[in-house]
């Protein structure tokens, strides 16, 4: 979603926690890799994060939270792919964001949504693949379910999320109400 918005010309600022780096950076922690900042140059990371700006913030510290709030006060869109309770626990729940910036379009892309039975489950694309039932239709009839090992949920969810926030931006009356 973020990459698509950036590709379309949006000024995307990705907030990343140093404690939980983007997994596209890899997990190489050898001194030379870190000292040379090779994690910024990994081809997969650069492709997935093209056209975006990035900042590292610790949202559990007052300084990080304050800077995030300053960024959000001037933003058009805020997108979160955390599980549903993370931002409220950090002091960035919808009620706070709405007060900071009443025009802000907020998109929560938690794996199983805010109202489902599985709302508290954290997931990646492969988890969503299992939850969707896709493995039951891949492979040969009569054989056990087969994983595709392609995180379809990430790409499809991102494109649908992008479309949703673009509609919300071009239809201003959507900004005055929310659906939970």
GROMACS .gro file of C-alpha atoms in nm, residues 2 11 14 16 20 22-23 31 36 39 44 61 63 66 86 95 97 100 129 131 147-149 161 173 175:
model
   26
    2UNK     CA    1   0.265   0.251   0.102
   11UNK     CA    2   0.504   1.193   0.008
   14UNK     CA    3   0.762   0.530   0.682
   16UNK     CA    4   1.013   0.228   1.164
   20UNK     CA    5   1.185  -0.409   1.497
   22UNK     CA    6   1.186  -0.390   0.835
   23UNK     CA    7   1.249  -0.755   0.763
   31UNK     CA    8   3.001  -0.515   1.235
   36UNK     CA    9   2.870   0.043   0.629
   39UNK     CA   10   2.091  -0.264   0.553
   44UNK     CA   11   1.497  -0.616  -0.172
   61UNK     CA   12   0.946   0.724   2.453
   63UNK     CA   13   1.025   1.225   2.228
   66UNK     CA   14   0.578   1.372   2.024
   86UNK     CA   15  -0.085  -0.142   1.949
   95UNK     CA   16  -0.959   0.921   1.923
   97UNK     CA   17  -0.546   1.098   1.593
  100UNK     CA   18  -0.466   1.590   1.640
  129UNK     CA   19  -0.322  -1.751   0.337
  131UNK     CA   20  -0.702  -1.824   0.727
  147UNK     CA   21   0.080  -2.346   0.075
  148UNK     CA   22   0.159  -2.122  -0.223
  149UNK     CA   23   0.447  -1.953  -0.036
  161UNK     CA   24  -0.618  -0.042   0.122
  173UNK     CA   25  -1.761   1.369   0.334
  175UNK     CA   26  -1.354   1.225   0.637
   0.00000   0.00000   0.00000
